[in-house]
Amino acid sequence: MKSPLILRRALLAASVAWLAGCATVAPGKPGQAATAPHKPRIALALGGGAARGFAHIGVIKMLESQGIVADYVVGTSAGAVVGSLYAGGHDAYAMQKIAQQLDETIFADWTLGGRGFLKGEALQGFVNQHLRNRPLEGLNKPFAAVATDLKSGERVVFRTGDSGLAVRASAAVPGVFQPTQFAGKSYVDGGLSSPVPVQAAREMGADFVIAVDISARPEGQPVDSLSSVMWQTITIMGGVIGRNELRDADIVIRPNLPYVKSWDFTARHDAILEGERAAQAAIPLIRQKLARQAGSPALASVKTP
């Protein structure tokens, strides 16, 4: 007969083994291992559109109010301007205040050069001032600005270095801004190669990409001057490229901005409101897709106010 001490040790070992087994089995489902919900890494891909970019602020404002916070931010052109401020620690309300106080003439650093009317140095200084001269890698969130190599036509993604210079390159609309010179190369608007930078967001490691498309539509645009023909050409080209890239986004938010022209800074308030409306309409689908990707019907990291 086994001694009482041996029996007690055997019972203790069996109890420990049973408790360990319970820790790996979901309640009510014997034999099924419990898995913790996976939090998708969210990226905001903010597209180009000049003054229509104020709508990005409204989108971010609505997402923030619903607890949907981006882990990565990527921007093209106007999206790079707003995206850099957001990644640099400015919330939507702070950016809205900046927008309301913004005098667009501060960007009017005219030049007599033959490759653009504006230098772009003023835009570079504006961005660096609001980011306290921090480089891209020193911002609060991982951020990338997308530009286009003028000679090769290739998409270029800036993730380190001078923040203002990267945004300036991303926003250098051909014919308006002079190409941005950096390390012996010339860069122009990222919208020529990546109007809404979904691919760059994926490359940064995003599991879930919320793309914001503020591009104009070709229909109804004026084509009665050299500048309007140039804008129409860019619009048509960007639409084709953008459609291909947007297919890889999980959510596409399109603010309704038919009346906001590319250089109409007076419509900034309306653009922000349209961004809020478009994002609000997308919230249910965002929650549904996030929860599905997380493997949980209720995503704990996305809070309901």
Coordinates of N, CA and C in Angstrom, one line a residue, residues 180-285:
T180 N 11.9 69.8 -56.0 CA 12.7 69.9 -54.8 C 14.0 69.1 -55.0
Q181 N 15.1 69.8 -54.8 CA 16.4 69.2 -55.0 C 16.9 68.6 -53.6
F182 N 17.3 67.4 -53.7 CA 17.8 66.7 -52.6 C 18.8 65.6 -53.0
A183 N 20.0 65.6 -52.4 CA 21.0 64.6 -52.7 C 21.2 64.4 -54.2
G184 N 21.3 65.5 -55.0 CA 21.5 65.4 -56.4 C 20.4 64.9 -57.2
K185 N 19.2 64.8 -56.7 CA 18.0 64.4 -57.4 C 16.9 65.4 -57.3
S186 N 16.0 65.4 -58.3 CA 14.8 66.3 -58.3 C 13.6 65.5 -58.0
Y187 N 12.7 66.0 -57.1 CA 11.5 65.4 -56.8 C 10.3 66.3 -57.0
V188 N 9.2 65.7 -57.4 CA 8.0 66.4 -57.6 C 6.8 65.7 -56.9
D189 N 5.6 66.2 -57.1 CA 4.4 65.7 -56.4 C 4.3 64.2 -56.4
G190 N 4.0 63.7 -55.2 CA 3.8 62.2 -55.1 C 2.6 61.7 -55.8
G191 N 1.7 62.7 -56.0 CA 0.4 62.3 -56.7 C 0.6 61.7 -58.1
L192 N 1.8 62.0 -58.7 CA 2.1 61.5 -60.1 C 2.3 60.0 -60.1
S193 N 2.8 59.5 -58.9 CA 3.1 58.0 -58.9 C 2.3 57.3 -57.8
S194 N 1.7 58.0 -56.8 CA 0.9 57.4 -55.8 C 0.0 58.4 -55.2
P195 N -1.2 58.6 -55.9 CA -2.1 59.7 -55.4 C -2.7 59.4 -54.0
V196 N -2.9 58.2 -53.7 CA -3.3 57.8 -52.3 C -2.4 56.7 -51.9
P197 N -1.5 56.9 -51.0 CA -0.3 56.0 -50.7 C -0.6 54.7 -49.9
V198 N -1.5 53.9 -50.5 CA -1.8 52.7 -49.8 C -0.6 51.7 -49.8
Q199 N 0.1 51.6 -50.9 CA 1.2 50.7 -51.0 C 2.3 51.0 -50.0
A200 N 2.6 52.3 -49.8 CA 3.6 52.7 -48.8 C 3.1 52.3 -47.4
A201 N 1.8 52.5 -47.2 CA 1.3 52.1 -45.8 C 1.5 50.6 -45.6
R202 N 1.3 49.8 -46.6 CA 1.5 48.3 -46.4 C 3.0 48.1 -46.1
E203 N 3.8 48.8 -46.9 CA 5.3 48.5 -46.7 C 5.7 48.9 -45.3
M204 N 5.1 49.8 -44.7 CA 5.4 50.2 -43.3 C 5.1 49.2 -42.3
G205 N 4.2 48.2 -42.7 CA 3.8 47.2 -41.7 C 2.3 47.2 -41.3
A206 N 1.5 48.0 -42.0 CA 0.1 48.1 -41.6 C -0.7 46.8 -42.0
D207 N -1.5 46.4 -41.1 CA -2.5 45.3 -41.3 C -3.8 45.8 -41.9
F208 N -4.1 47.0 -41.6 CA -5.4 47.6 -41.9 C -5.2 49.0 -42.4
V209 N -5.6 49.3 -43.6 CA -5.3 50.6 -44.2 C -6.6 51.4 -44.4
I210 N -6.7 52.5 -43.8 CA -7.8 53.5 -44.1 C -7.3 54.5 -45.1
A211 N -7.8 54.5 -46.3 CA -7.3 55.4 -47.3 C -8.3 56.6 -47.4
V212 N -7.8 57.8 -47.6 CA -8.7 59.0 -47.7 C -8.4 59.6 -49.1
D213 N -9.4 59.5 -50.0 CA -9.2 59.9 -51.4 C -10.0 61.3 -51.5
I214 N -9.2 62.3 -51.7 CA -9.8 63.7 -51.9 C -9.6 64.2 -53.3
S215 N -9.2 63.3 -54.2 CA -8.9 63.8 -55.6 C -10.2 64.3 -56.3
A216 N -9.9 65.2 -57.2 CA -11.0 65.8 -58.0 C -11.4 64.8 -59.1
R217 N -12.6 64.9 -59.6 CA -13.0 64.1 -60.7 C -12.9 64.9 -62.0
P218 N -12.5 64.3 -63.1 CA -12.3 65.0 -64.4 C -13.6 65.7 -64.9
E219 N -14.8 65.0 -64.6 CA -16.0 65.6 -65.2 C -16.3 67.0 -64.7
G220 N -16.6 67.9 -65.6 CA -17.0 69.2 -65.2 C -15.9 70.2 -64.9
Q221 N -14.6 69.7 -65.0 CA -13.5 70.6 -64.7 C -13.3 71.5 -65.9
P222 N -12.9 72.8 -65.7 CA -12.6 73.7 -66.8 C -11.3 73.3 -67.5
V223 N -11.3 73.5 -68.8 CA -10.1 73.2 -69.6 C -9.9 74.4 -70.7
D224 N -10.1 75.6 -70.2 CA -10.0 76.8 -71.1 C -8.8 77.6 -70.9
S225 N -7.8 77.1 -70.2 CA -6.5 77.8 -70.1 C -5.4 76.8 -69.9
L226 N -4.2 77.3 -70.0 CA -3.0 76.4 -69.9 C -3.0 75.7 -68.5
S227 N -3.2 76.5 -67.5 CA -3.2 76.0 -66.1 C -4.3 74.9 -65.9
S228 N -5.5 75.2 -66.4 CA -6.6 74.3 -66.2 C -6.4 73.0 -67.0
V229 N -5.8 73.1 -68.2 CA -5.4 71.9 -68.9 C -4.4 71.0 -68.2
M230 N -3.4 71.7 -67.5 CA -2.4 71.0 -66.8 C -3.1 70.3 -65.6
W231 N -4.0 71.0 -64.9 CA -4.6 70.3 -63.7 C -5.5 69.2 -64.2
Q232 N -6.2 69.3 -65.3 CA -7.1 68.3 -65.8 C -6.2 67.1 -66.2
T233 N -5.1 67.3 -66.8 CA -4.2 66.2 -67.1 C -3.7 65.4 -65.9
I234 N -3.3 66.1 -64.9 CA -2.9 65.5 -63.6 C -4.1 64.7 -63.0
T235 N -5.3 65.3 -63.1 CA -6.4 64.7 -62.5 C -6.8 63.4 -63.2
I236 N -6.7 63.4 -64.5 CA -7.0 62.2 -65.2 C -6.0 61.1 -64.9
M237 N -4.7 61.5 -65.0 CA -3.7 60.5 -64.7 C -3.7 59.9 -63.3
G238 N -4.0 60.9 -62.4 CA -4.0 60.4 -61.0 C -5.2 59.5 -60.7
G239 N -6.3 59.7 -61.4 CA -7.5 58.9 -61.2 C -7.2 57.4 -61.6
V240 N -6.5 57.3 -62.7 CA -6.2 55.9 -63.2 C -5.2 55.2 -62.2
I241 N -4.2 55.9 -61.8 CA -3.2 55.3 -60.9 C -3.8 55.0 -59.6
G242 N -4.6 56.0 -59.1 CA -5.2 55.9 -57.8 C -6.2 54.7 -57.7
R243 N -7.0 54.5 -58.7 CA -7.9 53.3 -58.6 C -7.2 52.0 -58.4
N244 N -6.1 51.8 -59.1 CA -5.3 50.6 -58.9 C -4.8 50.4 -57.5
E245 N -4.3 51.5 -56.9 CA -3.8 51.4 -55.6 C -4.8 51.3 -54.5
L246 N -6.0 51.9 -54.7 CA -7.0 51.9 -53.7 C -7.6 50.5 -53.5
R247 N -7.4 49.6 -54.5 CA -8.0 48.3 -54.4 C -7.3 47.5 -53.2
D248 N -6.2 48.0 -52.8 CA -5.5 47.3 -51.7 C -5.8 47.9 -50.3
A249 N -6.7 48.9 -50.3 CA -7.1 49.5 -49.0 C -8.2 48.7 -48.4
D250 N -8.3 48.7 -47.1 CA -9.4 48.0 -46.4 C -10.6 48.9 -46.4
I251 N -10.4 50.2 -46.2 CA -11.5 51.2 -46.2 C -11.1 52.3 -47.1
V252 N -12.0 52.8 -47.9 CA -11.7 54.1 -48.7 C -12.8 55.1 -48.3
I253 N -12.3 56.2 -47.8 CA -13.2 57.3 -47.4 C -13.0 58.4 -48.4
R254 N -14.2 58.8 -49.0 CA -14.2 59.8 -50.1 C -15.1 61.0 -49.7
P255 N -14.5 62.1 -49.1 CA -15.3 63.2 -48.8 C -15.9 63.8 -50.0
N256 N -17.2 64.3 -49.9 CA -17.9 64.9 -51.0 C -17.4 66.4 -51.2
L257 N -16.5 66.6 -52.2 CA -15.9 67.9 -52.4 C -16.0 68.4 -53.8
P258 N -17.1 68.3 -54.5 CA -17.1 68.7 -55.9 C -17.0 70.2 -56.1
Y259 N -17.3 71.0 -55.0 CA -17.3 72.4 -55.1 C -16.1 73.0 -54.6
V260 N -15.1 72.2 -54.0 CA -13.9 72.8 -53.5 C -12.8 72.6 -54.6
K261 N -12.3 73.7 -55.1 CA -11.3 73.7 -56.1 C -9.9 73.6 -55.4
S262 N -9.0 73.1 -56.2 CA -7.7 72.8 -55.7 C -7.0 73.9 -54.9
W263 N -7.2 75.2 -55.3 CA -6.5 76.3 -54.6 C -7.5 77.2 -53.9
D264 N -8.7 76.6 -53.6 CA -9.7 77.4 -52.9 C -9.5 77.3 -51.4
F265 N -8.6 78.0 -50.8 CA -8.4 77.9 -49.4 C -9.5 78.5 -48.6
T266 N -10.4 79.3 -49.2 CA -11.5 79.9 -48.5 C -12.6 78.8 -48.1
A267 N -12.5 77.6 -48.7 CA -13.5 76.6 -48.4 C -13.0 75.6 -47.4
R268 N -12.0 76.0 -46.6 CA -11.3 75.1 -45.7 C -12.4 74.5 -44.7
H269 N -13.2 75.4 -44.2 CA -14.2 75.0 -43.1 C -15.1 73.9 -43.7
D270 N -15.6 74.2 -44.9 CA -16.5 73.2 -45.6 C -15.8 71.9 -45.8
A271 N -14.6 71.9 -46.2 CA -13.8 70.7 -46.5 C -13.7 69.9 -45.2
I272 N -13.4 70.5 -44.1 CA -13.2 69.8 -42.8 C -14.5 69.1 -42.5
L273 N -15.7 69.9 -42.6 CA -17.0 69.3 -42.3 C -17.3 68.1 -43.2
E274 N -16.9 68.2 -44.5 CA -17.2 67.1 -45.4 C -16.3 65.9 -45.0
G275 N -15.1 66.1 -44.5 CA -14.3 65.0 -44.1 C -14.9 64.3 -42.9
E276 N -15.5 65.1 -41.9 CA -16.1 64.5 -40.8 C -17.3 63.7 -41.2
R277 N -18.1 64.2 -42.1 CA -19.3 63.4 -42.6 C -18.9 62.1 -43.2
A278 N -18.0 62.2 -44.1 CA -17.6 61.0 -44.8 C -17.0 59.9 -43.8
A279 N -16.2 60.4 -42.9 CA -15.6 59.4 -41.9 C -16.7 58.8 -41.0
Q280 N -17.7 59.7 -40.6 CA -18.7 59.2 -39.8 C -19.5 58.1 -40.5
A281 N -19.8 58.3 -41.7 CA -20.5 57.2 -42.5 C -19.7 55.9 -42.6
A282 N -18.4 56.0 -42.5 CA -17.6 54.8 -42.7 C -17.3 54.1 -41.4
I283 N -17.7 54.7 -40.2 CA -17.3 54.1 -38.9 C -17.9 52.7 -38.7
P284 N -19.2 52.4 -39.0 CA -19.7 51.1 -38.8 C -18.9 50.0 -39.6
L285 N -18.6 50.3 -40.8 CA -17.8 49.3 -41.6 C -16.4 49.2 -41.1

